[in-house]
Amino acid sequence: MVLEMKVPSPGESITEVEIAEWLVEDGDYVEKDQAIAEVDSDKATLELPAEESGIITLKAEVGDAVAVGEVVCLIDTSAEKPEGSSGSSDKKEESKKEEPKKEAPKKEAPKKETYASGAPSPAAKKILDEKGISASSVSGSGRDGRITKDDAVKAVPSMGTPTGGNRGESRSKLSMLRRKVAERLVSAKNETAMLTTFNEVDMSAIFELRKQYKEEFKSKHGVSLGFMSFFTKAVIRALEMYPSVNSMIDGKEMITYEFCDISIAVSGPKGLMVPVIRNAENLTFRGVESEVKRLAIRAREGEITVDEMTGGTFTITNGGVFGSMLSTPIINPPQSAILGMHNIVERAIVRDGAIAIAPVMYVALSYDHRIIDGKESVGFLVAIKEALESPEELLMDGNVKKALEL
């Protein structure tokens, strides 16, 4: 019996995927549930498992865009597993041994130099003039070295006068995920009235709390007491104070959410991924840290699912882990705002009328000015600043041990 394997739906609204890599070769014997391919959707990279055991016949090439429900391979389930078969690696080795020696390329006869050598055809001359490329810098492939229209189309402007050294270049196809991210970023810039407001946060109070309780917290809960739980808690408090920031535009209406699904930007092997912490307003410090760790690990190991990245009412991104001092983060549509965290640097500040050294982080809030006014955006970021600088009072109700469940 020959089984037709079709592309399963990775999630709602996804209509096609791209074959990122075949993990087996045509004619291999595969086991049931063995990963046979990696496919890219516009939201994540997923593994495609074999539905049955048998000999596989591939019906799509790497890089092909395949519609959900389309056949990508056939599995002959009646075929018996070959004796001594240990996967496709042996077959690759055999194919290498059996590969015939390549014949040496034949030398082409030298082209005859004539008056046409290096001269462009009229159509080629017009294209080269439009590109600002000199005909002398183009090698002609036409008869007797004449520059054809195709030569002119393929010609690229000089990248300056070579000064020695390697000047090679490479070209690779963008994955479906990367192309979708690019589309969404351009869409966010073009379709929102995006502005960014900035502030600075004295992180001294959080440093002291972490120094005092981080070992006990990790020992009891198995996760570190990081900065993300403080920022998530501060964001939730600010969203409750300024509900328009927790809103989205839907046509001529504004949807305001009564829950906080916080998206956390994570750098994964396939690019930026944004898993979501659901109902973060109901989580404790331990709950937030545990969920951040779980989602980050799944994203970096390529195990994150589309459902875990769908939705979200507000995003937090941390460029500080890469050393960023300040940035203007781009809104994650259809959300209306995003908070950018940055690196923490000891800076001189004025405290109680005197200059002091303190760990300071610059924070940025990018927002959609169509539904969030300047007063609300500034107030929202100030509320975050206040909560982070007075966490015991504003985030822990004056009882640190209870808030940290110690």
mmCIF file of C-alpha atoms in Angstrom:
data_model
loop_
_atom_site.group_PDB
_atom_site.id
_atom_site.type_symbol
_atom_site.label_atom_id
_atom_site.label_comp_id
_atom_site.label_asym_id
_atom_site.label_seq_id
_atom_site.Cartn_x
_atom_site.Cartn_y
_atom_site.Cartn_z
ATOM 1 C CA MET A 1 0.000 0.000 0.000
ATOM 2 C CA VAL A 2 1.304 3.462 -0.909
ATOM 3 C CA LEU A 3 0.494 6.181 1.635
ATOM 4 C CA GLU A 4 0.249 9.780 0.443
ATOM 5 C CA MET A 5 1.681 12.127 3.071
ATOM 6 C CA LYS A 6 0.061 15.541 2.959
ATOM 7 C CA VAL A 7 1.145 18.768 4.614
ATOM 8 C CA PRO A 8 -0.771 19.098 7.905
ATOM 9 C CA SER A 9 -2.073 22.477 9.010
ATOM 10 C CA PRO A 10 0.476 24.038 11.417
ATOM 11 C CA GLY A 11 -2.113 26.447 12.746
ATOM 12 C CA GLU A 12 -5.029 28.721 12.018
ATOM 13 C CA SER A 13 -4.642 31.102 9.033
ATOM 14 C CA ILE A 14 -1.556 29.285 7.664
ATOM 15 C CA THR A 15 -2.224 28.156 4.090
ATOM 16 C CA GLU A 16 1.216 27.065 2.892
ATOM 17 C CA VAL A 17 4.644 26.017 4.146
ATOM 18 C CA GLU A 18 8.091 25.838 2.623
ATOM 19 C CA ILE A 19 10.310 22.755 2.582
ATOM 20 C CA ALA A 20 13.322 23.989 4.566
ATOM 21 C CA GLU A 21 15.231 20.684 4.596
ATOM 22 C CA TRP A 22 14.657 17.005 3.853
ATOM 23 C CA LEU A 23 16.117 14.886 6.663
ATOM 24 C CA VAL A 24 15.945 11.740 4.503
ATOM 25 C CA GLU A 25 16.705 10.935 0.878
ATOM 26 C CA ASP A 26 14.499 9.605 -1.886
ATOM 27 C CA GLY A 27 14.311 5.810 -1.576
ATOM 28 C CA ASP A 28 15.260 5.674 2.123
ATOM 29 C CA TYR A 29 13.438 3.358 4.506
ATOM 30 C CA VAL A 30 11.801 5.475 7.233
ATOM 31 C CA GLU A 31 10.280 4.469 10.561
ATOM 32 C CA LYS A 32 6.893 5.653 11.783
ATOM 33 C CA ASP A 33 7.135 9.015 13.638
ATOM 34 C CA GLN A 34 10.691 9.557 12.352
ATOM 35 C CA ALA A 35 11.344 13.207 11.479
ATOM 36 C CA ILE A 36 11.626 13.290 7.693
ATOM 37 C CA ALA A 37 11.610 17.036 6.973
ATOM 38 C CA GLU A 38 11.714 20.515 8.448
ATOM 39 C CA VAL A 39 9.097 22.905 7.097
ATOM 40 C CA ASP A 40 8.925 26.675 7.510
ATOM 41 C CA SER A 41 5.624 28.428 7.992
ATOM 42 C CA ASP A 42 5.310 32.180 8.286
ATOM 43 C CA LYS A 43 5.390 31.787 12.074
ATOM 44 C CA ALA A 44 7.690 28.880 12.974
ATOM 45 C CA THR A 45 9.832 25.988 11.770
ATOM 46 C CA LEU A 46 8.258 22.588 12.413
ATOM 47 C CA GLU A 47 9.315 18.972 11.984
ATOM 48 C CA LEU A 48 7.281 16.676 9.738
ATOM 49 C CA PRO A 49 7.111 13.100 11.108
ATOM 50 C CA ALA A 50 6.556 9.983 8.967
ATOM 51 C CA GLU A 51 2.990 8.715 9.351
ATOM 52 C CA GLU A 52 3.984 5.078 8.680
ATOM 53 C CA SER A 53 7.100 2.944 8.133
ATOM 54 C CA GLY A 54 8.256 2.150 4.603
ATOM 55 C CA ILE A 55 10.201 3.291 1.554
ATOM 56 C CA ILE A 56 9.836 7.017 0.947
ATOM 57 C CA THR A 57 9.494 8.812 -2.375
ATOM 58 C CA LEU A 58 9.927 12.587 -2.224
ATOM 59 C CA LYS A 59 7.498 14.726 -4.199
ATOM 60 C CA ALA A 60 8.815 18.209 -3.357
ATOM 61 C CA GLU A 61 12.203 19.891 -3.467
ATOM 62 C CA VAL A 62 13.935 21.963 -0.789
ATOM 63 C CA GLY A 63 12.691 25.536 -1.120
ATOM 64 C CA ASP A 64 9.338 24.564 -2.648
ATOM 65 C CA ALA A 65 6.254 26.368 -1.303
ATOM 66 C CA VAL A 66 3.652 23.672 -0.649
ATOM 67 C CA ALA A 67 -0.011 24.295 0.143
ATOM 68 C CA VAL A 68 -1.507 22.784 3.295
ATOM 69 C CA GLY A 69 -3.094 19.466 2.276
ATOM 70 C CA GLU A 70 -0.786 18.942 -0.707
ATOM 71 C CA VAL A 71 1.114 15.652 -1.102
ATOM 72 C CA VAL A 72 4.849 16.046 -0.309
ATOM 73 C CA CYS A 73 5.939 12.413 -0.326
ATOM 74 C CA LEU A 74 4.789 8.817 -0.755
ATOM 75 C CA ILE A 75 5.515 5.976 1.673
ATOM 76 C CA ASP A 76 5.344 2.386 0.433
ATOM 77 C CA THR A 77 4.144 0.707 3.611
ATOM 78 C CA SER A 78 4.310 -2.773 2.053
ATOM 79 C CA ALA A 79 8.089 -2.556 1.626
ATOM 80 C CA GLU A 80 10.139 -4.470 4.169
ATOM 81 C CA LYS A 81 13.014 -2.863 6.001
ATOM 82 C CA PRO A 82 16.267 -3.773 4.186
ATOM 83 C CA GLU A 83 18.591 -5.992 6.193
ATOM 84 C CA GLY A 84 21.522 -4.139 7.663
ATOM 85 C CA SER A 85 19.863 -0.824 6.883
ATOM 86 C CA SER A 86 20.992 1.884 9.294
ATOM 87 C CA GLY A 87 19.554 4.982 7.757
ATOM 88 C CA SER A 88 20.337 7.294 4.932
ATOM 89 C CA SER A 89 23.954 7.937 5.966
ATOM 90 C CA ASP A 90 25.095 4.554 4.634
ATOM 91 C CA LYS A 91 23.333 5.233 1.366
ATOM 92 C CA LYS A 92 25.130 8.559 1.083
ATOM 93 C CA GLU A 93 28.477 6.840 1.602
ATOM 94 C CA GLU A 94 27.630 4.223 -1.057
ATOM 95 C CA SER A 95 26.610 6.882 -3.524
ATOM 96 C CA LYS A 96 29.903 8.643 -2.967
ATOM 97 C CA LYS A 97 31.822 5.433 -3.708
ATOM 98 C CA GLU A 98 29.791 4.698 -6.834
ATOM 99 C CA GLU A 99 29.972 8.233 -8.150
ATOM 100 C CA PRO A 100 31.820 8.139 -11.476
ATOM 101 C CA LYS A 101 34.862 10.267 -11.993
ATOM 102 C CA LYS A 102 34.089 13.549 -13.612
ATOM 103 C CA GLU A 103 35.660 14.182 -16.956
ATOM 104 C CA ALA A 104 37.985 17.128 -17.201
ATOM 105 C CA PRO A 105 36.178 20.090 -18.745
ATOM 106 C CA LYS A 106 36.938 20.628 -22.379
ATOM 107 C CA LYS A 107 38.839 23.774 -23.156
ATOM 108 C CA GLU A 108 36.899 26.174 -25.283
ATOM 109 C CA ALA A 109 38.503 27.555 -28.359
ATOM 110 C CA PRO A 110 39.676 31.131 -27.837
ATOM 111 C CA LYS A 111 37.202 33.711 -29.053
ATOM 112 C CA LYS A 112 38.194 35.573 -32.187
ATOM 113 C CA GLU A 113 38.798 39.269 -31.631
ATOM 114 C CA THR A 114 36.857 41.460 -34.080
ATOM 115 C CA TYR A 115 35.486 44.994 -34.176
ATOM 116 C CA ALA A 116 32.419 43.643 -32.311
ATOM 117 C CA SER A 117 34.441 42.352 -29.355
ATOM 118 C CA GLY A 118 33.376 44.213 -26.197
ATOM 119 C CA ALA A 119 30.846 46.312 -28.107
ATOM 120 C CA PRO A 120 27.262 46.311 -26.756
ATOM 121 C CA SER A 121 24.219 45.747 -28.896
ATOM 122 C CA PRO A 122 21.840 48.744 -29.045
ATOM 123 C CA ALA A 123 19.519 47.185 -26.461
ATOM 124 C CA ALA A 124 22.473 46.314 -24.212
ATOM 125 C CA LYS A 125 23.913 49.837 -24.533
ATOM 126 C CA LYS A 126 20.627 51.370 -23.388
ATOM 127 C CA ILE A 127 20.478 49.118 -20.305
ATOM 128 C CA LEU A 128 24.142 49.776 -19.413
ATOM 129 C CA ASP A 129 23.614 53.540 -19.755
ATOM 130 C CA GLU A 130 20.594 53.361 -17.417
ATOM 131 C CA LYS A 131 22.653 51.436 -14.873
ATOM 132 C CA GLY A 132 25.654 53.748 -15.266
ATOM 133 C CA ILE A 133 27.930 50.829 -16.133
ATOM 134 C CA SER A 134 30.787 51.148 -18.591
ATOM 135 C CA ALA A 135 30.786 48.606 -21.429
ATOM 136 C CA SER A 136 34.504 48.039 -20.822
ATOM 137 C CA SER A 137 33.693 46.490 -17.420
ATOM 138 C CA VAL A 138 31.321 43.901 -18.915
ATOM 139 C CA SER A 139 32.411 40.612 -20.471
ATOM 140 C CA GLY A 140 30.414 39.840 -23.616
ATOM 141 C CA SER A 141 29.013 36.347 -24.195
ATOM 142 C CA GLY A 142 27.797 36.975 -27.731
ATOM 143 C CA ARG A 143 29.496 36.139 -30.975
ATOM 144 C CA ASP A 144 33.130 37.265 -30.996
ATOM 145 C CA GLY A 145 32.667 38.714 -27.481
ATOM 146 C CA ARG A 146 29.806 41.088 -28.295
ATOM 147 C CA ILE A 147 27.840 42.312 -25.234
ATOM 148 C CA THR A 148 24.277 41.041 -25.453
ATOM 149 C CA LYS A 149 21.119 42.343 -23.797
ATOM 150 C CA ASP A 150 21.287 39.420 -21.334
ATOM 151 C CA ASP A 151 24.869 40.396 -20.394
ATOM 152 C CA ALA A 152 23.686 43.939 -19.682
ATOM 153 C CA VAL A 153 20.722 42.788 -17.575
ATOM 154 C CA LYS A 154 23.013 40.610 -15.438
ATOM 155 C CA ALA A 155 25.716 43.284 -15.066
ATOM 156 C CA VAL A 156 26.032 44.912 -11.656
ATOM 157 C CA PRO A 157 27.689 48.235 -10.831
ATOM 158 C CA SER A 158 31.246 48.163 -9.540
ATOM 159 C CA MET A 159 31.588 48.149 -5.756
ATOM 160 C CA GLY A 160 34.545 50.522 -5.947
ATOM 161 C CA THR A 161 38.113 50.013 -7.016
ATOM 162 C CA PRO A 162 39.455 46.705 -5.622
ATOM 163 C CA THR A 163 42.324 47.198 -3.176
ATOM 164 C CA GLY A 164 43.225 43.536 -2.778
ATOM 165 C CA GLY A 165 41.900 40.826 -0.505
ATOM 166 C CA ASN A 166 38.840 38.627 -0.738
ATOM 167 C CA ARG A 167 35.848 40.294 -2.447
ATOM 168 C CA GLY A 168 33.576 37.255 -2.701
ATOM 169 C CA GLU A 169 29.872 37.238 -2.001
ATOM 170 C CA SER A 170 27.213 34.631 -1.371
ATOM 171 C CA ARG A 171 23.518 34.491 -2.126
ATOM 172 C CA SER A 172 20.912 32.479 -0.203
ATOM 173 C CA LYS A 173 17.132 32.312 -0.224
ATOM 174 C CA LEU A 174 15.305 33.891 2.689
ATOM 175 C CA SER A 175 13.265 31.415 4.705
ATOM 176 C CA MET A 176 9.493 31.807 4.762
ATOM 177 C CA LEU A 177 9.725 32.825 8.434
ATOM 178 C CA ARG A 178 12.304 35.546 7.675
ATOM 179 C CA ARG A 179 10.252 36.818 4.710
ATOM 180 C CA LYS A 180 7.133 36.993 6.886
ATOM 181 C CA VAL A 181 9.007 38.846 9.631
ATOM 182 C CA ALA A 182 10.249 41.314 7.008
ATOM 183 C CA GLU A 183 6.716 41.850 5.695
ATOM 184 C CA ARG A 184 5.333 42.411 9.193
ATOM 185 C CA LEU A 185 8.076 44.899 10.092
ATOM 186 C CA VAL A 186 7.526 46.938 6.930
ATOM 187 C CA SER A 187 3.758 46.752 7.491
ATOM 188 C CA ALA A 188 4.157 48.000 11.059
ATOM 189 C CA LYS A 189 6.234 50.961 9.889
ATOM 190 C CA ASN A 190 3.887 51.824 7.015
ATOM 191 C CA GLU A 191 0.482 51.192 8.570
ATOM 192 C CA THR A 192 0.874 52.577 12.092
ATOM 193 C CA ALA A 193 1.526 56.079 13.380
ATOM 194 C CA MET A 194 4.486 54.819 15.401
ATOM 195 C CA LEU A 195 6.287 57.057 17.866
ATOM 196 C CA THR A 196 8.759 56.233 20.637
ATOM 197 C CA THR A 197 9.158 57.762 24.077
ATOM 198 C CA PHE A 198 12.144 57.156 26.384
ATOM 199 C CA ASN A 199 12.992 57.165 30.069
ATOM 200 C CA GLU A 200 15.641 55.856 32.434
ATOM 201 C CA VAL A 201 15.320 53.517 35.392
ATOM 202 C CA ASP A 202 17.505 53.378 38.493
ATOM 203 C CA MET A 203 17.797 49.609 39.009
ATOM 204 C CA SER A 204 19.372 49.852 42.492
ATOM 205 C CA ALA A 205 16.295 48.586 44.370
ATOM 206 C CA ILE A 206 15.925 45.531 42.112
ATOM 207 C CA PHE A 207 19.664 44.822 42.377
ATOM 208 C CA GLU A 208 19.373 44.816 46.166
ATOM 209 C CA LEU A 209 16.328 42.499 46.154
ATOM 210 C CA ARG A 210 17.984 40.046 43.790
ATOM 211 C CA LYS A 211 21.220 40.105 45.775
ATOM 212 C CA GLN A 212 19.341 39.351 48.977
ATOM 213 C CA TYR A 213 16.869 36.729 47.749
ATOM 214 C CA LYS A 214 18.074 35.193 44.464
ATOM 215 C CA GLU A 215 19.807 32.179 46.040
ATOM 216 C CA GLU A 216 16.839 31.338 48.278
ATOM 217 C CA PHE A 217 14.448 31.902 45.358
ATOM 218 C CA LYS A 218 16.376 29.589 43.035
ATOM 219 C CA SER A 219 16.839 26.956 45.724
ATOM 220 C CA LYS A 220 13.113 26.809 46.457
ATOM 221 C CA HIS A 221 11.625 27.290 42.958
ATOM 222 C CA GLY A 222 14.307 25.929 40.608
ATOM 223 C CA VAL A 223 14.409 29.095 38.498
ATOM 224 C CA SER A 224 16.454 32.280 38.758
ATOM 225 C CA LEU A 225 15.010 35.551 40.000
ATOM 226 C CA GLY A 226 15.722 37.570 36.855
ATOM 227 C CA PHE A 227 14.756 41.017 35.633
ATOM 228 C CA MET A 228 11.952 39.783 33.393
ATOM 229 C CA SER A 229 9.537 39.046 36.239
ATOM 230 C CA PHE A 230 9.965 42.589 37.608
ATOM 231 C CA PHE A 231 9.421 44.124 34.155
ATOM 232 C CA THR A 232 6.433 41.903 33.405
ATOM 233 C CA LYS A 233 4.832 42.793 36.739
ATOM 234 C CA ALA A 234 5.529 46.512 36.129
ATOM 235 C CA VAL A 235 4.006 46.292 32.635
ATOM 236 C CA ILE A 236 0.854 44.571 33.945
ATOM 237 C CA ARG A 237 0.402 47.298 36.579
ATOM 238 C CA ALA A 238 0.858 50.016 33.925
ATOM 239 C CA LEU A 239 -1.581 48.286 31.520
ATOM 240 C CA GLU A 240 -4.236 48.302 34.232
ATOM 241 C CA MET A 241 -3.629 52.031 34.732
ATOM 242 C CA TYR A 242 -3.633 52.820 30.987
ATOM 243 C CA PRO A 243 -5.972 50.314 29.267
ATOM 244 C CA SER A 244 -5.652 51.982 25.840
ATOM 245 C CA VAL A 245 -2.096 50.605 25.657
ATOM 246 C CA ASN A 246 -3.614 47.116 25.987
ATOM 247 C CA SER A 247 -5.821 47.756 22.944
ATOM 248 C CA MET A 248 -5.842 47.111 19.198
ATOM 249 C CA ILE A 249 -7.496 48.670 16.162
ATOM 250 C CA ASP A 250 -9.925 46.467 14.265
ATOM 251 C CA GLY A 251 -11.249 48.410 11.297
ATOM 252 C CA LYS A 252 -13.236 51.319 12.736
ATOM 253 C CA GLU A 253 -13.309 49.858 16.240
ATOM 254 C CA MET A 254 -10.867 49.681 19.131
ATOM 255 C CA ILE A 255 -10.670 46.416 21.083
ATOM 256 C CA THR A 256 -9.524 46.801 24.692
ATOM 257 C CA TYR A 257 -8.513 43.585 26.462
ATOM 258 C CA GLU A 258 -9.266 42.860 30.102
ATOM 259 C CA PHE A 259 -6.407 40.356 30.314
ATOM 260 C CA CYS A 260 -2.663 40.668 29.767
ATOM 261 C CA ASP A 261 -1.103 38.208 27.309
ATOM 262 C CA ILE A 262 2.522 39.355 27.305
ATOM 263 C CA SER A 263 4.656 38.517 24.259
ATOM 264 C CA ILE A 264 8.366 38.009 24.981
ATOM 265 C CA ALA A 265 10.751 38.510 22.046
ATOM 266 C CA VAL A 266 13.299 35.668 21.895
ATOM 267 C CA SER A 267 16.161 35.191 19.428
ATOM 268 C CA GLY A 268 15.866 31.631 18.041
ATOM 269 C CA PRO A 269 17.935 29.616 15.539
ATOM 270 C CA LYS A 270 15.571 30.593 12.712
ATOM 271 C CA GLY A 271 15.250 34.255 13.695
ATOM 272 C CA LEU A 272 13.125 36.330 16.033
ATOM 273 C CA MET A 273 10.278 34.497 17.760
ATOM 274 C CA VAL A 274 7.677 35.967 20.099
ATOM 275 C CA PRO A 275 6.111 33.376 22.433
ATOM 276 C CA VAL A 276 3.248 34.535 24.642
ATOM 277 C CA ILE A 277 2.774 34.364 28.422
ATOM 278 C CA ARG A 278 -0.992 33.840 28.769
ATOM 279 C CA ASN A 279 -2.904 35.711 31.505
ATOM 280 C CA ALA A 280 0.304 37.046 32.983
ATOM 281 C CA GLU A 281 -1.771 39.139 35.396
ATOM 282 C CA ASN A 282 -2.560 35.934 37.315
ATOM 283 C CA LEU A 283 1.062 34.803 37.677
ATOM 284 C CA THR A 284 3.376 35.297 40.624
ATOM 285 C CA PHE A 285 7.078 36.198 40.290
ATOM 286 C CA ARG A 286 7.817 32.461 40.297
ATOM 287 C CA GLY A 287 5.142 31.828 37.684
ATOM 288 C CA VAL A 288 6.482 34.493 35.333
ATOM 289 C CA GLU A 289 10.112 33.305 35.646
ATOM 290 C CA SER A 290 9.101 29.668 35.096
ATOM 291 C CA GLU A 291 7.052 30.522 32.006
ATOM 292 C CA VAL A 292 9.768 32.765 30.541
ATOM 293 C CA LYS A 293 12.335 29.986 30.982
ATOM 294 C CA ARG A 294 10.042 27.334 29.476
ATOM 295 C CA LEU A 295 9.154 29.371 26.418
ATOM 296 C CA ALA A 296 12.723 30.586 25.820
ATOM 297 C CA ILE A 297 14.073 27.021 25.882
ATOM 298 C CA ARG A 298 11.378 25.788 23.491
ATOM 299 C CA ALA A 299 12.029 28.685 21.112
ATOM 300 C CA ARG A 300 15.806 28.211 21.066
ATOM 301 C CA GLU A 301 15.495 24.452 20.576
ATOM 302 C CA GLY A 302 13.044 24.921 17.709
ATOM 303 C CA GLU A 303 10.180 23.217 19.569
ATOM 304 C CA ILE A 304 7.903 26.233 19.914
ATOM 305 C CA THR A 305 4.456 25.798 18.371
ATOM 306 C CA VAL A 306 2.383 28.268 16.389
ATOM 307 C CA ASP A 307 -0.260 28.353 19.153
ATOM 308 C CA GLU A 308 2.384 29.422 21.680
ATOM 309 C CA MET A 309 3.228 32.434 19.501
ATOM 310 C CA THR A 310 -0.285 33.422 18.489
ATOM 311 C CA GLY A 311 -1.985 36.394 20.089
ATOM 312 C CA GLY A 312 -0.432 38.635 22.698
ATOM 313 C CA THR A 313 -1.675 42.055 23.742
ATOM 314 C CA PHE A 314 1.681 43.723 24.554
ATOM 315 C CA THR A 315 5.334 42.870 23.811
ATOM 316 C CA ILE A 316 8.536 43.159 25.828
ATOM 317 C CA THR A 317 11.869 42.931 23.992
ATOM 318 C CA ASN A 318 15.304 42.955 25.614
ATOM 319 C CA GLY A 319 18.081 44.241 23.386
ATOM 320 C CA GLY A 320 20.254 44.651 26.467
ATOM 321 C CA VAL A 321 21.300 40.991 26.358
ATOM 322 C CA PHE A 322 23.171 41.853 23.129
ATOM 323 C CA GLY A 323 24.662 45.051 24.552
ATOM 324 C CA SER A 324 22.195 47.609 23.177
ATOM 325 C CA MET A 325 22.219 50.931 25.049
ATOM 326 C CA LEU A 326 19.138 52.422 23.376
ATOM 327 C CA SER A 327 16.816 51.534 20.503
ATOM 328 C CA THR A 328 13.390 52.211 19.028
ATOM 329 C CA PRO A 329 11.624 48.815 19.000
ATOM 330 C CA ILE A 330 9.062 48.176 16.249
ATOM 331 C CA ILE A 331 5.465 47.421 17.230
ATOM 332 C CA ASN A 332 4.396 43.786 16.899
ATOM 333 C CA PRO A 333 1.120 44.149 14.921
ATOM 334 C CA PRO A 334 -1.766 44.106 15.571
ATOM 335 C CA GLN A 335 -0.607 45.175 19.037
ATOM 336 C CA SER A 336 -0.364 48.881 19.784
ATOM 337 C CA ALA A 337 2.793 49.131 21.882
ATOM 338 C CA ILE A 338 6.105 47.470 22.718
ATOM 339 C CA LEU A 339 8.555 48.019 25.583
ATOM 340 C CA GLY A 340 12.275 47.908 24.846
ATOM 341 C CA MET A 341 14.705 46.964 27.631
ATOM 342 C CA HIS A 342 18.424 47.745 27.271
ATOM 343 C CA ASN A 343 21.740 47.099 28.968
ATOM 344 C CA ILE A 344 22.364 48.168 32.541
ATOM 345 C CA VAL A 345 25.339 50.501 32.969
ATOM 346 C CA GLU A 346 26.671 52.279 36.047
ATOM 347 C CA ARG A 347 25.994 55.978 35.484
ATOM 348 C CA ALA A 348 26.192 59.175 37.485
ATOM 349 C CA ILE A 349 22.765 60.285 38.735
ATOM 350 C CA VAL A 350 21.516 62.922 41.170
ATOM 351 C CA ARG A 351 20.003 61.401 44.325
ATOM 352 C CA ASP A 352 18.882 63.543 47.269
ATOM 353 C CA GLY A 353 20.756 66.515 45.871
ATOM 354 C CA ALA A 354 24.059 64.682 45.529
ATOM 355 C CA ILE A 355 25.771 62.868 42.665
ATOM 356 C CA ALA A 356 25.743 59.076 43.061
ATOM 357 C CA ILE A 357 26.708 56.071 40.947
ATOM 358 C CA ALA A 358 23.812 53.749 40.140
ATOM 359 C CA PRO A 359 22.987 50.894 37.745
ATOM 360 C CA VAL A 360 20.783 52.576 35.136
ATOM 361 C CA MET A 361 18.762 51.138 32.259
ATOM 362 C CA TYR A 362 17.306 53.204 29.439
ATOM 363 C CA VAL A 363 13.806 52.028 28.452
ATOM 364 C CA ALA A 364 11.812 52.806 25.318
ATOM 365 C CA LEU A 365 8.108 52.549 24.548
ATOM 366 C CA SER A 366 7.079 52.504 20.882
ATOM 367 C CA TYR A 367 3.345 53.030 20.473
ATOM 368 C CA ASP A 368 0.652 53.546 17.840
ATOM 369 C CA HIS A 369 -0.345 57.184 18.085
ATOM 370 C CA ARG A 370 -3.677 56.414 16.367
ATOM 371 C CA ILE A 371 -5.137 55.088 19.626
ATOM 372 C CA ILE A 372 -2.536 56.033 22.273
ATOM 373 C CA ASP A 373 -2.020 59.716 23.005
ATOM 374 C CA GLY A 374 1.292 61.203 24.041
ATOM 375 C CA LYS A 375 0.050 61.819 27.593
ATOM 376 C CA GLU A 376 -0.911 58.141 27.976
ATOM 377 C CA SER A 377 2.321 56.823 26.475
ATOM 378 C CA VAL A 378 4.498 58.986 28.699
ATOM 379 C CA GLY A 379 2.371 58.192 31.754
ATOM 380 C CA PHE A 380 2.570 54.471 30.968
ATOM 381 C CA LEU A 381 6.381 54.528 30.805
ATOM 382 C CA VAL A 382 6.619 56.648 33.952
ATOM 383 C CA ALA A 383 4.396 54.099 35.746
ATOM 384 C CA ILE A 384 6.836 51.354 34.742
ATOM 385 C CA LYS A 385 9.764 53.453 35.955
ATOM 386 C CA GLU A 386 8.074 54.102 39.305
ATOM 387 C CA ALA A 387 7.266 50.412 39.828
ATOM 388 C CA LEU A 388 10.813 49.295 39.013
ATOM 389 C CA GLU A 389 12.381 51.889 41.274
ATOM 390 C CA SER A 390 10.019 51.032 44.169
ATOM 391 C CA PRO A 391 9.296 47.317 43.587
ATOM 392 C CA GLU A 392 8.762 46.377 47.240
ATOM 393 C CA GLU A 393 6.006 48.945 47.623
ATOM 394 C CA LEU A 394 4.349 48.889 44.170
ATOM 395 C CA LEU A 395 4.896 45.313 42.971
ATOM 396 C CA MET A 396 5.108 43.325 46.223
ATOM 397 C CA ASP A 397 2.575 45.080 48.462
ATOM 398 C CA GLY A 398 5.302 45.677 51.038
ATOM 399 C CA ASN A 399 5.876 41.951 51.670
ATOM 400 C CA VAL A 400 8.866 40.674 49.667
ATOM 401 C CA LYS A 401 8.917 37.138 51.070
ATOM 402 C CA LYS A 402 5.228 36.607 50.406
ATOM 403 C CA ALA A 403 5.526 37.976 46.865
ATOM 404 C CA LEU A 404 8.464 35.688 46.161
ATOM 405 C CA GLU A 405 6.713 32.755 47.916
ATOM 406 C CA LEU A 406 9.666 32.202 50.282
#
